[in-house]
Coordinates of N, CA and C in Angstrom, one line a residue:
M1 N -26.5 59.7 -19.1 CA -25.3 59.2 -19.8 C -25.7 59.0 -21.3
C2 N -24.9 59.4 -22.2 CA -25.2 59.3 -23.6 C -24.8 57.9 -24.1
I3 N -25.4 57.6 -25.2 CA -25.2 56.3 -25.8 C -23.7 55.9 -26.1
S4 N -23.0 56.8 -26.5 CA -21.6 56.6 -26.8 C -20.8 56.3 -25.5
E5 N -21.2 56.9 -24.4 CA -20.5 56.7 -23.1 C -20.9 55.3 -22.6
R6 N -22.1 54.9 -22.7 CA -22.5 53.5 -22.3 C -21.8 52.5 -23.2
F7 N -21.7 52.7 -24.5 CA -20.9 51.8 -25.4 C -19.5 51.7 -24.9
R8 N -18.8 52.8 -24.6 CA -17.4 52.7 -24.1 C -17.3 52.0 -22.8
Q9 N -18.2 52.2 -21.9 CA -18.2 51.5 -20.6 C -18.4 50.0 -20.8
R10 N -19.3 49.6 -21.6 CA -19.6 48.2 -21.8 C -18.3 47.5 -22.5
F11 N -17.8 48.3 -23.5 CA -16.6 47.8 -24.2 C -15.4 47.6 -23.2
R12 N -15.2 48.5 -22.2 CA -14.2 48.4 -21.2 C -14.4 47.2 -20.4
E13 N -15.7 47.0 -19.9 CA -16.0 45.8 -19.1 C -15.8 44.5 -19.8
Q14 N -16.2 44.5 -21.1 CA -16.0 43.3 -21.9 C -14.5 43.0 -22.1
M15 N -13.7 44.0 -22.3 CA -12.3 43.9 -22.5 C -11.6 43.4 -21.2
S16 N -12.0 44.0 -20.1 CA -11.4 43.6 -18.8 C -11.8 42.2 -18.4
S17 N -13.1 41.8 -18.7 CA -13.5 40.4 -18.4 C -12.8 39.4 -19.3
S18 N -12.6 39.8 -20.6 CA -11.9 38.9 -21.5 C -10.5 38.7 -21.1
K19 N -9.9 39.7 -20.5 CA -8.5 39.6 -20.0 C -8.4 38.7 -18.8
V20 N -9.4 38.8 -18.0 CA -9.5 38.0 -16.8 C -9.6 36.5 -17.2
I21 N -10.5 36.3 -18.2 CA -10.7 34.9 -18.7 C -9.4 34.4 -19.3
K22 N -8.8 35.2 -20.1 CA -7.5 34.8 -20.7 C -6.5 34.4 -19.7
R23 N -6.4 35.3 -18.6 CA -5.4 35.0 -17.6 C -5.7 33.8 -16.8
R24 N -7.0 33.5 -16.5 CA -7.4 32.4 -15.8 C -7.1 31.1 -16.6
N25 N -7.4 31.2 -17.9 CA -7.1 30.0 -18.8 C -5.6 29.8 -18.9
W26 N -4.8 30.8 -18.9 CA -3.4 30.7 -19.0 C -2.9 30.0 -17.7
A27 N -3.4 30.5 -16.5 CA -3.0 29.9 -15.2 C -3.4 28.4 -15.1
T28 N -4.6 28.1 -15.6 CA -5.0 26.7 -15.6 C -4.1 25.8 -16.4
K29 N -3.8 26.3 -17.6 CA -2.9 25.5 -18.5 C -1.5 25.4 -17.8
Q30 N -1.0 26.4 -17.2 CA 0.3 26.3 -16.5 C 0.2 25.3 -15.4
W31 N -0.9 25.3 -14.6 CA -1.1 24.3 -13.5 C -1.1 22.9 -14.1
V32 N -1.8 22.7 -15.2 CA -1.9 21.3 -15.8 C -0.6 20.9 -16.2
V33 N 0.2 21.8 -16.9 CA 1.5 21.5 -17.4 C 2.4 21.1 -16.2
A34 N 2.3 21.8 -15.1 CA 3.2 21.5 -13.9 C 2.7 20.2 -13.2
A35 N 1.4 19.9 -13.2 CA 0.9 18.8 -12.4 C 1.0 17.5 -13.2
L36 N 1.0 17.5 -14.5 CA 1.0 16.3 -15.3 C 2.3 15.5 -15.1
P37 N 3.5 16.0 -15.1 CA 4.6 15.1 -14.8 C 4.6 14.5 -13.4
C38 N 4.0 15.2 -12.4 CA 3.9 14.6 -11.1 C 2.9 13.4 -11.1
V39 N 1.8 13.6 -11.8 CA 0.9 12.5 -11.9 C 1.5 11.3 -12.6
L40 N 2.2 11.6 -13.7 CA 2.8 10.5 -14.4 C 3.9 9.8 -13.6
L41 N 4.6 10.6 -12.8 CA 5.6 10.0 -11.9 C 5.0 9.1 -10.9
L42 N 3.9 9.5 -10.3 CA 3.2 8.7 -9.3 C 2.7 7.4 -9.9
L43 N 2.1 7.5 -11.1 CA 1.6 6.3 -11.8 C 2.7 5.4 -12.1
G44 N 3.8 5.9 -12.5 CA 5.0 5.1 -12.8 C 5.5 4.4 -11.6
V45 N 5.6 5.0 -10.5 CA 6.0 4.4 -9.2 C 5.1 3.3 -8.8
G46 N 3.8 3.6 -8.9 CA 2.7 2.6 -8.6 C 2.8 1.4 -9.5
L47 N 3.0 1.6 -10.8 CA 3.1 0.5 -11.7 C 4.4 -0.3 -11.5
A48 N 5.4 0.3 -11.0 CA 6.7 -0.3 -10.8 C 6.7 -1.2 -9.6
Q49 N 5.7 -1.2 -8.8 CA 5.6 -2.0 -7.6 C 5.8 -3.4 -7.9
T50 N 6.7 -4.1 -7.3 CA 6.9 -5.5 -7.6 C 6.0 -6.4 -6.7
V51 N 5.2 -7.2 -7.3 CA 4.3 -8.1 -6.6 C 4.9 -9.5 -6.6
V52 N 5.1 -10.0 -5.4 CA 5.8 -11.3 -5.2 C 4.7 -12.2 -4.5
I53 N 4.6 -13.4 -5.1 CA 3.6 -14.3 -4.5 C 4.4 -15.6 -4.0
A54 N 4.0 -16.0 -2.8 CA 4.6 -17.2 -2.3 C 3.4 -18.0 -1.6
S55 N 3.7 -19.3 -1.4 CA 2.7 -20.1 -0.7 C 3.3 -20.9 0.4
A56 N 2.5 -21.3 1.4 CA 3.0 -22.1 2.5 C 1.8 -23.0 3.0
N57 N 2.3 -24.1 3.5 CA 1.3 -25.1 4.1 C 1.6 -24.9 5.6
V58 N 0.6 -24.3 6.3 CA 0.8 -24.1 7.8 C 0.0 -25.2 8.4
P59 N 0.7 -26.1 9.2 CA 0.1 -27.3 9.7 C -0.6 -27.1 11.1
F60 N -0.8 -25.9 11.5 CA -1.4 -25.6 12.8 C -2.3 -24.3 12.6
D61 N -3.2 -24.1 13.5 CA -4.0 -22.9 13.5 C -3.1 -21.7 14.0
F62 N -3.3 -20.5 13.4 CA -2.5 -19.4 13.8 C -3.3 -18.1 13.8
W63 N -2.8 -17.1 14.4 CA -3.5 -15.8 14.5 C -2.6 -14.7 13.8
A64 N -3.3 -13.8 13.1 CA -2.6 -12.7 12.4 C -3.7 -11.5 12.4
Q65 N -3.2 -10.4 12.8 CA -4.1 -9.2 12.7 C -5.4 -9.4 13.4
G66 N -5.3 -10.1 14.6 CA -6.5 -10.3 15.4 C -7.5 -11.4 14.8
R67 N -7.1 -12.1 13.8 CA -8.0 -13.1 13.2 C -7.3 -14.5 13.3
K68 N -8.2 -15.4 13.5 CA -7.7 -16.8 13.6 C -7.8 -17.4 12.2
F69 N -6.7 -18.1 11.8 CA -6.6 -18.8 10.5 C -6.5 -20.3 10.8
P70 N -7.3 -21.2 10.2 CA -7.1 -22.6 10.5 C -5.9 -23.2 9.7
A71 N -5.5 -24.3 10.2 CA -4.3 -24.9 9.5 C -4.7 -25.2 8.0
G72 N -3.8 -25.0 7.1 CA -4.1 -25.2 5.7 C -3.1 -24.6 4.8
D73 N -3.4 -24.5 3.5 CA -2.6 -23.9 2.5 C -2.9 -22.5 2.3
Y74 N -1.9 -21.6 2.3 CA -2.1 -20.2 2.1 C -1.2 -19.6 1.1
V75 N -1.7 -18.5 0.5 CA -0.9 -17.7 -0.5 C -0.6 -16.4 0.2
F76 N 0.6 -15.9 0.1 CA 1.1 -14.7 0.6 C 1.6 -13.8 -0.5
D77 N 1.1 -12.6 -0.6 CA 1.6 -11.7 -1.7 C 1.8 -10.3 -1.1
S78 N 2.6 -9.6 -1.9 CA 3.1 -8.2 -1.5 C 2.4 -7.2 -2.4
G79 N 1.2 -7.4 -2.8 CA 0.5 -6.5 -3.7 C 0.3 -5.1 -3.3
F80 N 0.2 -4.8 -2.0 CA 0.0 -3.5 -1.5 C 1.2 -3.1 -0.7
P81 N 1.8 -1.9 -0.9 CA 3.0 -1.5 -0.2 C 2.6 -1.4 1.3
G82 N 3.6 -1.9 2.1 CA 3.4 -1.8 3.6 C 2.5 -2.9 4.2
S83 N 2.2 -3.9 3.3 CA 1.3 -4.9 3.9 C 1.6 -6.2 3.2
I84 N 1.1 -7.3 3.8 CA 1.2 -8.6 3.2 C -0.2 -9.2 3.1
S85 N -0.6 -9.7 2.0 CA -2.0 -10.3 1.9 C -1.9 -11.8 2.1
I86 N -2.8 -12.3 3.0 CA -2.8 -13.7 3.3 C -4.2 -14.2 2.7
R87 N -4.1 -15.2 1.9 CA -5.3 -15.8 1.3 C -5.3 -17.3 1.5
D88 N -6.4 -17.8 2.0 CA -6.6 -19.2 2.3 C -7.0 -19.8 0.9
K89 N -6.3 -20.8 0.5 CA -6.5 -21.4 -0.9 C -7.9 -22.1 -0.9
A90 N -8.3 -22.7 0.2 CA -9.6 -23.4 0.3 C -10.8 -22.5 0.2
S91 N -10.8 -21.5 1.0 CA -12.0 -20.6 1.0 C -11.9 -19.4 0.2
K92 N -10.8 -19.0 -0.3 CA -10.6 -17.8 -1.1 C -10.8 -16.5 -0.3
L93 N -10.9 -16.7 1.0 CA -10.9 -15.5 1.9 C -9.5 -14.9 2.1
S94 N -9.4 -13.6 2.2 CA -8.1 -13.0 2.3 C -8.2 -11.8 3.3
I95 N -7.0 -11.5 3.8 CA -6.9 -10.3 4.7 C -5.5 -9.7 4.4
A96 N -5.4 -8.4 4.6 CA -4.1 -7.8 4.4 C -3.6 -7.4 5.8
I97 N -2.4 -7.7 6.1 CA -1.8 -7.4 7.4 C -0.7 -6.4 7.2
A98 N -0.6 -5.4 8.1 CA 0.4 -4.4 8.0 C 1.8 -5.0 8.4
A99 N 2.8 -4.7 7.7 CA 4.1 -5.3 8.0 C 5.2 -4.2 7.8
V100 N 6.2 -4.2 8.6 CA 7.3 -3.3 8.5 C 8.6 -4.0 8.1
P101 N 9.2 -3.5 7.0 CA 10.5 -4.1 6.6 C 11.6 -3.8 7.6
Y102 N 12.4 -4.8 7.9 CA 13.5 -4.5 8.8 C 14.8 -5.1 8.5
G103 N 14.8 -6.0 7.5 CA 16.1 -6.7 7.1 C 16.2 -6.9 5.6
D104 N 17.4 -7.4 5.3 CA 17.7 -7.7 3.9 C 16.9 -8.9 3.3
P105 N 16.7 -9.0 2.0 CA 16.1 -10.1 1.4 C 16.9 -11.4 1.7
V106 N 16.1 -12.5 1.7 CA 16.8 -13.8 1.8 C 16.6 -14.6 0.5
K107 N 17.4 -15.6 0.4 CA 17.2 -16.5 -0.8 C 15.9 -17.3 -0.8
K108 N 15.4 -17.7 -1.9 CA 14.2 -18.4 -1.9 C 14.2 -19.6 -1.0
E109 N 15.3 -20.3 -1.0 CA 15.4 -21.5 -0.2 C 15.3 -21.2 1.3
S110 N 15.7 -20.0 1.7 CA 15.6 -19.6 3.2 C 14.4 -18.8 3.6
A111 N 13.5 -18.7 2.6 CA 12.2 -17.9 2.9 C 11.4 -18.7 3.9
K112 N 10.8 -18.0 4.9 CA 10.0 -18.7 5.9 C 9.1 -17.7 6.6
L113 N 8.1 -18.3 7.3 CA 7.2 -17.6 8.2 C 7.6 -18.0 9.6
L114 N 7.6 -17.0 10.5 CA 8.0 -17.2 11.9 C 6.7 -17.0 12.8
F115 N 6.5 -18.0 13.6 CA 5.4 -18.0 14.5 C 5.9 -18.1 16.0
V116 N 5.3 -17.4 16.9 CA 5.6 -17.5 18.3 C 4.4 -17.9 19.0
R117 N 4.5 -18.8 20.0 CA 3.4 -19.2 20.8 C 3.3 -18.4 22.1
R118 N 2.1 -17.8 22.3 CA 1.8 -17.0 23.5 C 0.4 -17.4 23.9
D119 N 0.1 -17.6 25.1 CA -1.2 -17.9 25.7 C -1.9 -19.0 24.9
G120 N -1.1 -20.0 24.5 CA -1.6 -21.2 23.9 C -2.0 -21.0 22.4
K121 N -1.6 -19.9 21.8 CA -1.9 -19.6 20.4 C -0.6 -19.3 19.7
Y122 N -0.6 -19.7 18.4 CA 0.5 -19.3 17.5 C 0.2 -18.0 16.8
Y123 N 1.1 -17.0 16.9 CA 1.0 -15.7 16.2 C 2.0 -15.6 15.1
L124 N 1.5 -15.2 13.9 CA 2.5 -14.9 12.8 C 3.2 -13.6 13.2
T125 N 4.5 -13.7 13.4 CA 5.3 -12.5 13.8 C 6.1 -11.9 12.7
E126 N 6.7 -12.8 11.9 CA 7.7 -12.3 10.8 C 7.5 -13.1 9.6
L127 N 7.9 -12.5 8.5 CA 7.9 -13.1 7.2 C 9.3 -12.8 6.6
W128 N 10.1 -13.8 6.3 CA 11.4 -13.6 5.6 C 11.2 -14.0 4.2
G129 N 11.4 -13.1 3.3 CA 11.2 -13.4 1.9 C 12.2 -12.7 1.0
V130 N 11.9 -12.9 -0.3 CA 12.8 -12.3 -1.3 C 12.8 -10.8 -1.4
L131 N 11.7 -10.2 -0.8 CA 11.6 -8.7 -0.7 C 12.2 -8.2 0.6
G132 N 12.7 -9.1 1.5 CA 13.3 -8.6 2.7 C 12.6 -9.3 3.9
K133 N 13.1 -9.1 5.1 CA 12.5 -9.5 6.3 C 11.5 -8.5 6.8
R134 N 10.3 -9.0 7.2 CA 9.3 -8.1 7.6 C 8.7 -8.6 8.9
V135 N 8.4 -7.6 9.8 CA 7.7 -8.0 11.0 C 6.3 -7.5 10.9
V136 N 5.4 -8.3 11.4 CA 3.9 -8.0 11.4 C 3.8 -6.8 12.4
T137 N 3.2 -5.7 11.9 CA 3.1 -4.5 12.8 C 2.5 -4.8 14.1
A138 N 1.4 -5.6 14.1 CA 0.7 -5.9 15.4 C 1.6 -6.6 16.4
E139 N 2.7 -7.2 15.8 CA 3.6 -8.0 16.7 C 4.9 -7.3 16.8
F140 N 5.0 -6.1 16.4 CA 6.3 -5.4 16.5 C 7.0 -5.3 17.8
E141 N 6.1 -5.1 18.9 CA 6.7 -5.1 20.2 C 7.3 -6.4 20.6
H142 N 7.0 -7.5 20.0 CA 7.5 -8.8 20.3 C 8.6 -9.2 19.3
R143 N 9.1 -8.3 18.5 CA 10.1 -8.7 17.5 C 11.3 -9.2 18.1
G144 N 11.8 -10.3 17.6 CA 13.0 -10.9 18.1 C 12.8 -11.8 19.3
E145 N 11.6 -11.8 19.8 CA 11.2 -12.6 21.0 C 11.2 -14.1 20.6
K146 N 11.8 -14.9 21.4 CA 11.9 -16.3 21.1 C 11.5 -17.1 22.3
N147 N 10.9 -18.3 22.1 CA 10.7 -19.2 23.1 C 10.8 -20.6 22.6
N148 N 10.6 -21.6 23.5 CA 10.8 -23.0 23.1 C 9.8 -23.4 22.1
E149 N 8.7 -22.7 22.0 CA 7.6 -23.2 21.2 C 7.5 -22.3 19.9
Q150 N 8.6 -21.7 19.5 CA 8.6 -21.0 18.2 C 8.5 -22.0 17.1
R151 N 7.8 -21.6 16.0 CA 7.7 -22.5 14.9 C 8.0 -21.7 13.6
E152 N 8.6 -22.5 12.6 CA 8.9 -21.9 11.3 C 8.2 -22.7 10.2
V153 N 7.7 -22.0 9.2 CA 7.1 -22.7 8.1 C 7.8 -22.1 6.8
Q154 N 8.2 -23.0 5.9 CA 8.9 -22.6 4.7 C 7.9 -22.0 3.7
L155 N 8.4 -20.8 3.1 CA 7.6 -20.2 2.0 C 8.1 -20.8 0.7
V156 N 7.2 -21.1 -0.2 CA 7.6 -21.6 -1.5 C 7.2 -20.6 -2.6
Y157 N 8.2 -20.3 -3.4 CA 8.0 -19.4 -4.5 C 7.8 -20.2 -5.8
P158 N 6.9 -19.7 -6.7 CA 6.6 -20.4 -7.9 C 7.9 -20.4 -8.8

């Protein structure tokens, strides 16, 4: 192969590889342009999440999400979608419990926690608040179940 033929072949290879690079760069830019609004939308939805905080003084031991909570003052918040965070004011320990919305919001004056007694223990079953009525997922099968030992505790909003 003569020198001019090698030069032409290398020139063709370089031209074709530069076209490939240009097309790849163009495709990458198009993907970024298409994905950017989606990312911004998701961030906007996440930032728009309303966090509501309430407190309650529970005068008895209770169970939620398989964990025992002693009687005391608690903070409840809706910081994570699909769950309710319970934080003990005294120990600063907290746990998130999964909850399913099922009803309309209630006024602040009517907000409350619902507990049902089974097997000698009180279980947190529902939370009625300004974001709506929610049933604790672990207690969903018992939703609406009532007995003579059902207890209610008022939620207080700041």
